[in-house]
Short mmCIF file of C-alpha atoms in Angstrom, two decimals:
data_model
loop_
_atom_site.label_atom_id
_atom_site.label_comp_id
_atom_site.label_asym_id
_atom_site.label_seq_id
_atom_site.Cartn_x
_atom_site.Cartn_y
_atom_site.Cartn_z
CA MET D 520 175.68 5.05 -3.09
CA SER D 521 175.86 4.80 0.74
CA ARG D 522 177.26 3.09 2.86
CA GLU D 523 175.55 -0.03 4.25
CA LEU D 524 174.62 -1.33 7.35
CA ARG D 525 174.80 -4.74 7.79
CA GLY D 526 174.17 -6.35 10.56
CA ALA D 527 175.73 -9.79 10.47
CA PRO D 528 178.57 -7.93 12.20
CA VAL D 529 176.51 -6.58 14.55
CA ALA D 530 175.00 -9.91 15.37
CA ALA D 531 178.29 -11.21 15.22
CA ALA D 532 179.85 -8.71 18.26
CA ILE D 533 176.54 -9.85 20.88
CA ALA D 534 177.19 -13.35 20.16
CA GLU D 535 180.83 -13.60 21.15
CA GLY D 536 180.62 -11.91 24.40
CA LEU D 537 177.43 -14.66 25.50
CA ARG D 538 178.84 -17.67 24.35
CA ARG D 539 181.23 -17.72 27.94
CA ARG D 540 178.14 -17.02 29.19
CA VAL D 541 175.63 -20.12 28.18
CA ASP D 542 178.64 -22.30 28.81
CA ALA D 543 178.65 -21.54 32.49
CA LEU D 544 175.45 -22.13 32.32
CA ALA D 545 175.40 -25.08 30.89
CA GLU D 546 178.15 -26.50 32.96
CA ALA D 547 176.01 -25.10 35.80
CA GLY D 548 172.84 -27.46 35.08
CA ARG D 549 170.58 -24.80 33.48
CA PRO D 550 171.25 -24.21 29.78
CA PRO D 551 168.81 -21.22 28.34
CA VAL D 552 165.87 -22.44 27.16
CA LEU D 553 163.98 -19.94 25.21
CA ALA D 554 160.56 -20.53 24.07
CA VAL D 555 159.11 -19.10 20.56
CA LEU D 556 154.66 -18.64 20.69
CA ARG D 557 153.67 -18.37 17.51
CA VAL D 558 149.92 -18.32 16.33
CA GLY D 559 149.84 -19.11 12.44
CA GLU D 560 152.05 -19.51 9.56
CA ARG D 561 152.76 -16.13 8.61
CA PRO D 562 155.82 -16.02 6.19
CA ASP D 563 157.56 -12.92 8.00
CA ASP D 564 157.34 -14.94 11.58
CA LEU D 565 158.37 -18.14 9.76
CA SER D 566 161.84 -15.92 7.99
CA TYR D 567 162.29 -15.02 11.82
CA GLU D 568 162.37 -18.60 12.53
CA ARG D 569 163.65 -19.93 10.83
CA GLY D 570 166.32 -16.59 11.55
CA LEU D 571 165.77 -17.59 15.92
CA GLN D 572 166.35 -21.39 15.45
CA LYS D 573 169.63 -20.89 13.52
CA ARG D 574 171.30 -18.61 16.43
CA ALA D 575 170.45 -20.91 18.40
CA ASP D 576 171.97 -23.71 17.82
CA ALA D 577 175.19 -21.93 17.02
CA LEU D 578 175.12 -20.89 20.21
CA GLY D 579 173.60 -23.61 22.13
CA ILE D 580 170.66 -22.13 23.97
CA GLY D 581 167.40 -23.80 23.82
CA LEU D 582 164.69 -23.99 21.45
CA ARG D 583 161.06 -25.27 21.52
CA ARG D 584 158.30 -24.07 19.52
CA VAL D 585 154.38 -23.54 21.53
CA LEU D 586 152.65 -23.39 18.58
CA PRO D 587 148.98 -23.43 19.39
CA PRO D 588 146.41 -24.05 16.30
CA GLU D 589 145.36 -21.35 13.49
CA GLY D 590 142.08 -19.90 13.97
CA CYS D 591 142.21 -20.51 17.70
CA GLY D 592 140.48 -18.82 20.67
CA GLN D 593 141.98 -16.65 22.81
CA GLY D 594 141.47 -19.94 26.31
CA GLU D 595 143.82 -21.52 24.19
CA LEU D 596 146.26 -19.61 23.34
CA GLU D 597 146.37 -17.90 27.50
CA ALA D 598 146.64 -21.16 27.84
CA ALA D 599 150.07 -22.23 25.86
CA ILE D 600 151.56 -18.86 27.54
CA ARG D 601 150.77 -20.17 31.56
CA SER D 602 152.01 -23.46 29.92
CA VAL D 603 155.29 -21.30 29.07
CA ASN D 604 155.17 -19.40 33.13
CA GLU D 605 154.56 -23.18 35.08
CA ASP D 606 157.79 -24.90 32.14
CA ASP D 607 160.87 -24.60 35.26
CA GLU D 608 163.43 -24.69 31.98
CA VAL D 609 162.21 -22.27 30.06
CA SER D 610 164.20 -19.16 30.76
CA GLY D 611 162.63 -16.97 28.49
CA CYS D 612 159.46 -16.33 26.06
CA LEU D 613 158.76 -15.09 22.63
CA MET D 614 155.19 -14.32 21.30
CA PHE D 615 154.99 -13.62 17.58
CA ARG D 616 152.43 -10.33 17.23
CA PRO D 617 150.66 -8.59 15.79
CA LEU D 618 148.73 -12.03 16.51
CA PRO D 619 145.41 -13.06 13.88
CA ALA D 620 142.42 -10.99 14.38
CA GLY D 621 140.37 -11.97 17.74
CA LEU D 622 142.95 -12.57 19.52
CA ASP D 623 143.34 -10.00 22.88
CA GLY D 624 147.16 -9.27 22.31
CA GLU D 625 147.01 -7.05 25.57
CA ALA D 626 145.85 -9.77 27.84
CA ALA D 627 148.46 -12.08 26.00
CA CYS D 628 151.23 -9.63 27.13
CA THR D 629 150.15 -9.46 30.40
CA LEU D 630 149.67 -12.89 31.48
CA LEU D 631 152.94 -13.45 30.36
CA ALA D 632 155.16 -13.86 33.85
CA PRO D 633 157.44 -10.68 33.68
CA GLY D 634 161.04 -12.87 34.56
CA LYS D 635 159.84 -15.16 31.15
CA ASP D 636 159.20 -11.22 29.06
CA VAL D 637 162.34 -11.00 27.08
CA ASP D 638 161.15 -9.00 23.91
CA GLY D 639 159.90 -6.44 26.52
CA VAL D 640 155.83 -6.64 25.93
CA THR D 641 154.24 -7.05 29.75
CA PRO D 642 153.29 -3.46 31.56
CA LEU D 643 156.80 -4.14 34.39
CA SER D 644 158.92 -4.57 31.40
CA LEU D 645 157.79 -1.67 29.75
CA ALA D 646 157.35 0.74 32.44
CA LYS D 647 161.15 0.19 32.34
CA VAL D 648 161.28 1.80 28.77
CA PHE D 649 159.65 4.07 30.34
CA SER D 650 160.97 5.29 33.65
CA GLY D 651 164.39 3.92 33.53
CA ARG D 652 163.26 2.48 36.90
CA GLY D 653 163.02 -1.44 37.57
CA ARG D 654 163.73 -4.71 35.61
CA GLY D 655 163.16 -5.71 32.52
CA PHE D 656 164.09 -6.30 28.42
CA ALA D 657 163.68 -3.09 26.41
CA PRO D 658 161.59 -4.61 23.01
CA CYS D 659 163.82 -6.78 21.21
CA THR D 660 164.17 -4.68 17.27
CA ALA D 661 163.86 -1.39 19.27
CA GLU D 662 167.22 -2.18 20.96
CA ALA D 663 168.97 -3.61 18.11
CA ALA D 664 168.09 -0.10 16.14
CA LEU D 665 170.42 1.20 18.77
CA ARG D 666 173.25 -1.08 19.00
CA LEU D 667 172.88 -0.82 15.38
CA LEU D 668 174.05 2.61 15.09
CA ASP D 669 176.72 2.29 18.62
CA HIS D 670 178.59 -0.02 16.90
CA TYR D 671 179.15 1.97 13.18
CA GLY D 672 180.05 4.91 16.04
CA ILE D 673 176.74 7.60 14.48
CA GLY D 674 176.50 9.60 17.42
CA LEU D 675 173.07 10.00 18.50
CA SER D 676 173.93 13.57 21.48
CA GLY D 677 172.49 16.66 20.04
CA ARG D 678 170.99 15.12 16.69
CA ARG D 679 167.43 15.31 15.07
CA VAL D 680 166.38 11.45 14.81
CA THR D 681 163.15 10.67 13.55
CA VAL D 682 160.71 7.85 14.20
CA VAL D 683 158.26 6.13 11.92
CA GLY D 684 156.05 4.63 13.09
CA ARG D 685 154.55 4.04 17.43
CA SER D 686 154.00 0.91 17.92
CA LEU D 687 155.29 -0.91 21.32
CA ILE D 688 157.01 -3.77 19.52
CA VAL D 689 159.39 -0.32 17.95
CA GLY D 690 158.87 2.64 17.50
CA ARG D 691 157.56 4.44 21.20
CA PRO D 692 160.01 2.08 23.11
CA LEU D 693 162.39 3.41 20.75
CA ALA D 694 161.92 7.34 20.90
CA LEU D 695 162.23 6.91 24.38
CA LEU D 696 165.52 4.89 24.44
CA LEU D 697 166.57 7.89 22.21
CA GLN D 698 165.61 10.45 24.21
CA ALA D 699 167.95 8.50 26.98
CA ARG D 700 171.31 9.10 25.07
CA ASP D 701 170.25 13.09 23.95
CA ALA D 702 168.85 12.57 20.65
CA THR D 703 165.75 15.01 19.75
CA VAL D 704 163.21 12.48 18.41
CA THR D 705 160.34 13.46 16.22
CA LEU D 706 157.79 11.01 16.17
CA CYS D 707 155.22 10.36 14.00
CA HIS D 708 152.43 8.44 12.51
CA SER D 709 149.75 7.83 9.52
CA ARG D 710 148.53 11.57 10.77
CA THR D 711 151.56 13.35 10.39
CA ARG D 712 151.12 15.70 8.29
CA ASP D 713 153.88 16.76 5.85
CA LEU D 714 155.20 13.63 6.70
CA ALA D 715 157.81 13.25 3.77
CA ALA D 716 159.05 17.04 5.20
CA ALA D 717 159.36 15.77 8.51
CA CYS D 718 161.75 12.44 7.34
CA ARG D 719 163.87 15.03 5.10
CA GLY D 720 164.94 17.06 8.13
CA ALA D 721 166.15 14.12 10.53
CA GLU D 722 169.54 13.59 10.63
CA VAL D 723 168.62 9.90 11.61
CA LEU D 724 165.66 8.38 9.78
CA VAL D 725 164.50 5.29 11.77
CA VAL D 726 161.75 3.84 9.30
CA ALA D 727 158.96 1.07 11.20
CA THR D 728 155.45 1.10 10.13
CA GLY D 729 155.39 -2.50 8.44
CA ARG D 730 154.54 -0.84 4.52
CA PRO D 731 156.63 -2.11 2.15
CA ARG D 732 157.95 0.52 0.35
CA MET D 733 156.18 3.82 2.24
CA VAL D 734 159.30 5.89 2.27
CA GLY D 735 160.74 7.17 -1.06
CA ALA D 736 163.15 9.94 -2.62
CA ASP D 737 160.71 12.43 -2.19
CA PHE D 738 161.11 11.39 2.12
CA VAL D 739 165.38 12.21 2.16
CA THR D 740 167.94 14.58 1.82
CA PRO D 741 171.83 14.24 1.33
CA GLY D 742 173.77 13.06 4.54
CA GLN D 743 170.82 11.55 6.26
CA VAL D 744 171.19 8.31 8.31
CA VAL D 745 168.75 5.69 7.42
CA VAL D 746 167.49 2.75 10.12
CA ASP D 747 164.73 0.60 7.90
CA VAL D 748 163.08 -1.52 10.26
CA GLY D 749 160.71 -3.32 8.34
CA ILE D 750 160.68 -6.74 7.71
CA ASN D 751 157.32 -7.50 4.40
CA TRP D 752 156.52 -10.05 2.45
CA ASP D 753 156.50 -9.06 -0.68
CA GLY D 754 154.43 -11.67 -2.38
CA GLU D 755 154.58 -10.44 -6.21
CA ALA D 756 158.57 -10.12 -6.29
CA GLY D 757 158.51 -13.02 -3.61
CA ARG D 758 160.58 -11.44 -0.83
CA LEU D 759 161.43 -9.44 2.00
CA VAL D 760 161.82 -6.39 2.02
CA GLY D 761 161.68 -3.00 4.21
CA ASP D 762 159.51 0.08 5.38
CA VAL D 763 162.01 1.88 2.91
CA ASP D 764 162.16 1.77 -0.98
CA PHE D 765 166.32 0.75 -0.87
CA ASP D 766 166.26 1.43 -4.00
CA ALA D 767 165.74 4.66 -4.27
CA VAL D 768 167.46 5.76 -1.02
CA ALA D 769 170.31 4.00 -1.25
CA PRO D 770 171.81 6.64 -4.33
CA LEU D 771 170.99 9.85 -1.77
CA VAL D 772 171.25 9.10 1.61
CA SER D 773 174.90 8.11 3.29
CA ALA D 774 174.47 5.32 4.96
CA ILE D 775 170.72 2.58 4.85
CA THR D 776 170.96 -0.52 6.61
CA PRO D 777 169.80 -3.32 3.77
CA VAL D 778 166.29 -5.93 3.68
CA PRO D 779 167.65 -8.63 4.54
CA GLY D 780 170.54 -7.99 6.35
CA GLY D 781 170.32 -5.71 8.62
CA ILE D 782 168.34 -4.34 11.12
CA GLY D 783 166.64 -9.27 11.44
CA SER D 784 170.05 -10.26 12.46
CA ILE D 785 171.09 -8.12 15.34
CA THR D 786 167.43 -8.03 16.55
CA THR D 787 167.33 -11.81 16.94
CA ALA D 788 170.80 -12.15 18.85
CA VAL D 789 169.56 -8.88 21.26
CA LEU D 790 166.59 -11.84 21.76
CA MET D 791 169.41 -14.33 23.05
CA GLU D 792 171.28 -12.25 24.55
CA HIS D 793 167.92 -11.49 26.63
CA VAL D 794 167.08 -14.67 27.38
CA VAL D 795 170.75 -15.32 28.61
CA SER D 796 170.62 -12.83 31.01
CA ALA D 797 166.91 -14.40 31.95
CA ALA D 798 168.37 -17.78 32.28
CA GLU D 799 171.26 -15.38 34.36
CA LEU D 800 168.45 -14.35 36.72
CA ARG D 801 166.58 -16.53 37.78
CA HIS D 802 169.34 -18.37 39.30
#
């Protein structure tokens, strides 16, 4: 059986480094506050939000929910974003994506104040990831994958890494972050020919497709490290599952992240770290 790369120890290490910084901000009268902007009630969003609240409470970080009504128009959404931008007590904002159909996510991300963008969604933050210059935060989930690999001593320099999924939330920024670590990166997507073969050729396989259990036993080979970024609600099973078929893949590879219990908790911890950093930079 493979080694499980659990996220809890990684998240705990990040949180330990934050407590002193949060205390210092609170003593100065400017505690960090995260605004969570959510439209609708997707089960995976609600699960992540519960994790955010728990983590924020444990660290002494404030959390405010900004909830435009489900079925809102673009104008209502943008008004909510402007309210976050104008609130001096808010250090950073997380906007749940993808937004419901009919809403312009790109325009919404562009409207968010760059100084409050703690999840790498604004053009300035993405420019920092793509160029390595300037100021901004990487998308939290992409950074979380790196933090997990670092924690478990999985080196990247010179290694073949395949990333499945090319979203701006995870896949593309993660590919660039991996290249900055001198990994040799293959970025795959739904139209990649013989995707299974491309995955089998990797030493480290990262899957971020948003398609439950898409990666099965035929996608992997012995000795691989598999990082499952996916978090999907399986209505039939009544639980969260990853993009990787864990039961089929785990016996074949050397190490794998579980879902839940893997990247999610690290993503939350990285987000809190970004909120604290944003609070420090604002003063």
